[in-house]
Amino acid sequence: MELKLKLTDYRTDVHNNWCPGCGDFGILSSIQQALFEMQLNPSKVAIISGIGCSAKTPHYINGYGIHTLHGRAIPYATGLKLANPELEVIVTVGDGDGLGIGAGHFVHAGRRNVDFTVVLYNNEVYGLTKGQAAPTLNIGVKTKSLPKPNINQAINPILLAFAAGYTFIARGYAYEVKHLKELIKQAISHKGSAFVEVIQPCPTYNDIHTKEYWSGKGNIDPKTGKEVPRYYKLEETGYECIITDETTEEEYLNKITNFIKKAYESGNRVPIGVFYRDLRFATYEERLSSRMPTYKISPPAKQEIADKKGNLITNIDKILEEFAI
Amino acid sequence: MSKNFGYSWLIGGAQGTGIERGASIFINSVAAAGYYVFGKREYYSNIMGEHSYYYVRFDKKPIRSHVERYNILAAYDAETIFRHSTEALPEAAIIYNSLLKAVRLSEIPTIEKRLRNEISKKFNLEPNKLNLSLILEEAEKNGVKAFPVDYTEILTTVSKKTGESLSELTIMNNIIAVASSLALLKLDFEVLVKAISKTFGNRKRVIELNTLVSELAYNQVNSKGYSNEFNLSLPKLENNSKRYILNGNQAVAIGKLAAGCRFQTYYPITPATDESNFLEAHENIEIKEEISNLINEEKEFLKTEGSIVVMETEDEIAAITMATGAALAGARASTSTSGPGFSLMVEGLGWAGMNEVPVVITLYQRGGPSTGMPTRNEQGDLRFAIHAGHGEFPRIVLAPGDVEEAFYDTIRAFNYAERYQLPVILMLDKFLANSVKTIEKIEANKVKIDRGTILKEDELLKLKQAGKEYKRFEFTENGISPRVFVGTNNAVFWNTGDEHDELGHITEDPIIRDKMMEKRMSKLLTASKEIPMEEKLNYLPATKPEITIVSWGSNKGPILDLIELLKDEGIEVDYIQVRILNPFPANELRGLLEGKRWVDVESNYSAQLAGLIRENTGLKPNYYIVKYNGRPISLDELYIAVKRTITSEAPTRQVLRSGA
């Protein structure tokens, strides 16, 4: 019988150099706890990141950690997962990483529904290059290192993920670690591409949406006269949006309308939780299996390609016959 | 001189009217009659309407190149004749559509202004006065025989007989041109019938129609006595050897399947996409029966068949990074592109170099820079492939010269990639990719599979039990650290594009940086030492060479044919074909070239290989022959250019300019 893995088994001893108070700590901790609670074998876990503060995540997790190029984590992850579908693949990207330079890959992942999880660290700024505006920063906002207020509108990550075709869409908050951990567990368990946006304060460069801001500073509930957080949990409102093959067109329209309303909520009441689940689409792995019957049992990384003497074992004679005179 | 070139046939027409299909039937016919063939395709970056042509040379002996001349021009539009009428060999035949005699040059919008003016000037007539009749008359004055074929009569007859509408049948103009050509050559009609069947597979109706059309074309040519007027004929040859007709795209694709490539990515681009399409069409892979039985006894899970995942990605950056991801998981993985796509891939190339990931990139060069000439030939990316990427990292660059080498070198590319844990760039070009050639055989086991050092789960367990940690980038003497596939039990590792320590974690420590840089770069030295000379270059020595030709890639075809041609005249030349361009075989080349008179032959402007030779050996060629007009080097122009170097009449630099 296997020994039960401890939480520390998912940690490394690499010195963590994120700024004190960084929201990344909460996300890292949520991922480690999720892996621990799911008792996933670290050798079957691959954490793929891009570039930026978020991209250091894999170095702090004991699992195969692939720290890639700016914006390119998703295609690396796609290749890994499709070559060996038994891997549990988690992509950690930043807002600039995932929705700026990597926006194309982010969108195209939605078309494929590869069975992996994308966690988007959204602090609205490019932290590692000292606080420039990220694609998720609202127009008119001037965070502290911007010389002028932001001149671009913000991308709505939830709606973009929906339009792209992600089949599981959620949002968490970096300092709601337990809640976020549960979201990540659900995302990992989901069959298909799961997207988790994480609202994350950047204590160094985002002086607008700070930890205090999100916890409710200046947001007074008129009934109680007390400060209340600027986020709320969707599940506590009874909200749910699950689309299946049985969903009628009318139901679908109702659900989607509701979803879009939730996705647009901002300001003092930002929803966190699971926004959307779509169970209608086969995963990319299943689509490949339907064309290639042996894909599942011998995916690309598991196939023998030579005998012990190094003789190639692929039968090319039949193919060559197509070209025979 | 023409007899040395064998037979040449050219079919032309508007893009989208079945030029390639027609050529394919022609090729299958002459090949079935026992002849060796070489076929070259020229087309515009266009789907419908622009002029496209297919050139086929065939002979009793193996051939590997084209000449810019023909014995038969098979045309069903006027433009083809306007463009190619002056490329006729003495006593050549031009087959044309008799209804088009009145078409004037001014009525053909797809002929570029420059060419229109040139044709107009040559005939001393305004474009609106110069019609096809006049062009043909001029050709006949030069000894060409022009044979009018009534295409419409044939198609009308077929329409009446079969009930098919005439407009549906116009697509069969191509087969009329092909059949008329073969009738002129007095080829047994049955050979053509078989070739039609082979070309169209199980499409019965299409085969019937094409056969009927062909029969009528044969009848017309014979009843008009054309075949007696034409002096060439194509007797069936005895041929017992097994032969195949393949192009470079196909050879690489089959090579990838054989090599065990199980993950291929691509973003559509000419002239690379055909390779990926071929792989996707063959995504379910058979394993040799005797082997599968053996493996099945050992491991139940492995079935007799495998598969290759072929991914059309959102762009070339995704293509290379996705392939790299698959390679990390342990699959032999590759991508395929052309210059513009390779430009986008460069950041991914650097990451693979930094993280020592074996990924193979097939780079089909085409006319550059920028979009350049998407469907035309060039070898302009050599320096780019060798230097692509910021910073310094090792990569191996190899360039096969023909269809056979394309197959074997593809397998080697994966071997090098895995043995030395680095990206490998396999360079071809449009000429090699799109040209077909008769080959005798492919020896599947000539190149063995070498996957390098890979640690498996049980070995890692032992390491763990010994209290040792697996280090992905462990410092070793030859620079190669044992590799582990992502997902292997009893290990984890880290990768990063940042400089890293042995475990793969980020470091900026100057001492580790030095050691890691030296470890990575030393793999090139290891590769240089281990790779045998015969894989680095081909050397074809002569007893008394008049000059040594040095070249790379697809120029091999015209060069080998040239060597034979010169031999017939009693002239001997040496030939060195550089096949591994990085790490550069400097010592080997210095040994071969020192004290020799040599000529560098390349399809680019700046003679990039010669530059590399000079940089690495200090040696400089006596002559340069370069070409960059987008058309591959033809045998006839190379013959003239090389001969001038032998007689010392040549200027230091000759630019070849032939091709339509």
mmCIF file of N, CA and C in Angstrom, chain B residues 96 98 148-154 176 180 183 214-226:
data_model
loop_
_atom_site.group_PDB
_atom_site.id
_atom_site.type_symbol
_atom_site.label_atom_id
_atom_site.label_comp_id
_atom_site.label_asym_id
_atom_site.label_seq_id
_atom_site.Cartn_x
_atom_site.Cartn_y
_atom_site.Cartn_z
ATOM 1 N N TYR B 96 -1.310 21.843 -79.403
ATOM 2 C CA TYR B 96 -2.118 22.996 -78.995
ATOM 3 C C TYR B 96 -3.571 22.816 -79.393
ATOM 4 N N SER B 98 -6.592 23.717 -81.350
ATOM 5 C CA SER B 98 -6.726 24.366 -82.654
ATOM 6 C C SER B 98 -7.676 25.565 -82.635
ATOM 7 N N PRO B 148 -2.016 20.740 -84.147
ATOM 8 C CA PRO B 148 -3.313 21.180 -83.618
ATOM 9 C C PRO B 148 -4.165 19.984 -83.207
ATOM 10 N N VAL B 149 -4.732 20.059 -82.037
ATOM 11 C CA VAL B 149 -5.656 19.022 -81.592
ATOM 12 C C VAL B 149 -6.992 19.698 -81.334
ATOM 13 N N ASP B 150 -8.059 19.079 -81.827
ATOM 14 C CA ASP B 150 -9.376 19.676 -81.612
ATOM 15 C C ASP B 150 -9.939 19.173 -80.279
ATOM 16 N N TYR B 151 -9.627 19.888 -79.245
ATOM 17 C CA TYR B 151 -10.056 19.505 -77.889
ATOM 18 C C TYR B 151 -11.581 19.459 -77.796
ATOM 19 N N THR B 152 -12.207 20.467 -78.412
ATOM 20 C CA THR B 152 -13.670 20.580 -78.286
ATOM 21 C C THR B 152 -14.373 19.410 -78.962
ATOM 22 N N GLU B 153 -13.833 18.999 -80.103
ATOM 23 C CA GLU B 153 -14.468 17.881 -80.802
ATOM 24 C C GLU B 153 -14.453 16.627 -79.919
ATOM 25 N N ILE B 154 -13.311 16.404 -79.288
ATOM 26 C CA ILE B 154 -13.193 15.218 -78.424
ATOM 27 C C ILE B 154 -14.206 15.290 -77.282
ATOM 28 N N ILE B 176 -6.473 15.186 -72.413
ATOM 29 C CA ILE B 176 -6.292 15.245 -73.874
ATOM 30 C C ILE B 176 -4.841 15.599 -74.189
ATOM 31 N N SER B 180 -2.511 12.947 -76.033
ATOM 32 C CA SER B 180 -1.963 13.333 -77.335
ATOM 33 C C SER B 180 -0.438 13.219 -77.321
ATOM 34 N N ALA B 183 0.490 9.609 -77.459
ATOM 35 C CA ALA B 183 0.227 9.088 -78.794
ATOM 36 C C ALA B 183 1.345 9.505 -79.747
ATOM 37 N N SER B 214 -9.040 9.769 -73.594
ATOM 38 C CA SER B 214 -7.701 9.407 -74.060
ATOM 39 C C SER B 214 -7.745 8.656 -75.382
ATOM 40 N N GLU B 215 -8.722 7.773 -75.449
ATOM 41 C CA GLU B 215 -8.851 6.966 -76.662
ATOM 42 C C GLU B 215 -9.109 7.869 -77.869
ATOM 43 N N LEU B 216 -10.014 8.840 -77.679
ATOM 44 C CA LEU B 216 -10.332 9.753 -78.769
ATOM 45 C C LEU B 216 -9.119 10.611 -79.139
ATOM 46 N N ALA B 217 -8.340 11.009 -78.118
ATOM 47 C CA ALA B 217 -7.147 11.798 -78.402
ATOM 48 C C ALA B 217 -6.126 10.968 -79.178
ATOM 49 N N TYR B 218 -5.959 9.711 -78.768
ATOM 50 C CA TYR B 218 -5.057 8.815 -79.492
ATOM 51 C C TYR B 218 -5.505 8.690 -80.954
ATOM 52 N N ASN B 219 -6.826 8.473 -81.122
ATOM 53 C CA ASN B 219 -7.365 8.314 -82.475
ATOM 54 C C ASN B 219 -7.087 9.546 -83.321
ATOM 55 N N GLN B 220 -7.320 10.724 -82.702
ATOM 56 C CA GLN B 220 -7.141 11.955 -83.478
ATOM 57 C C GLN B 220 -5.681 12.105 -83.920
ATOM 58 N N VAL B 221 -4.772 11.911 -82.971
ATOM 59 C CA VAL B 221 -3.342 12.060 -83.284
ATOM 60 C C VAL B 221 -2.918 11.063 -84.365
ATOM 61 N N ASN B 222 -3.399 9.808 -84.219
ATOM 62 C CA ASN B 222 -2.995 8.787 -85.197
ATOM 63 C C ASN B 222 -3.646 8.998 -86.555
ATOM 64 N N SER B 223 -4.946 9.370 -86.535
ATOM 65 C CA SER B 223 -5.633 9.515 -87.820
ATOM 66 C C SER B 223 -5.070 10.693 -88.611
ATOM 67 N N LYS B 224 -4.575 11.689 -87.897
ATOM 68 C CA LYS B 224 -3.997 12.826 -88.602
ATOM 69 C C LYS B 224 -2.545 12.583 -88.985
ATOM 70 N N GLY B 225 -2.045 11.425 -88.572
ATOM 71 C CA GLY B 225 -0.680 11.060 -88.957
ATOM 72 C C GLY B 225 0.405 11.801 -88.200
ATOM 73 N N TYR B 226 0.029 12.436 -87.079
ATOM 74 C CA TYR B 226 1.023 13.206 -86.320
ATOM 75 C C TYR B 226 2.179 12.345 -85.831
#
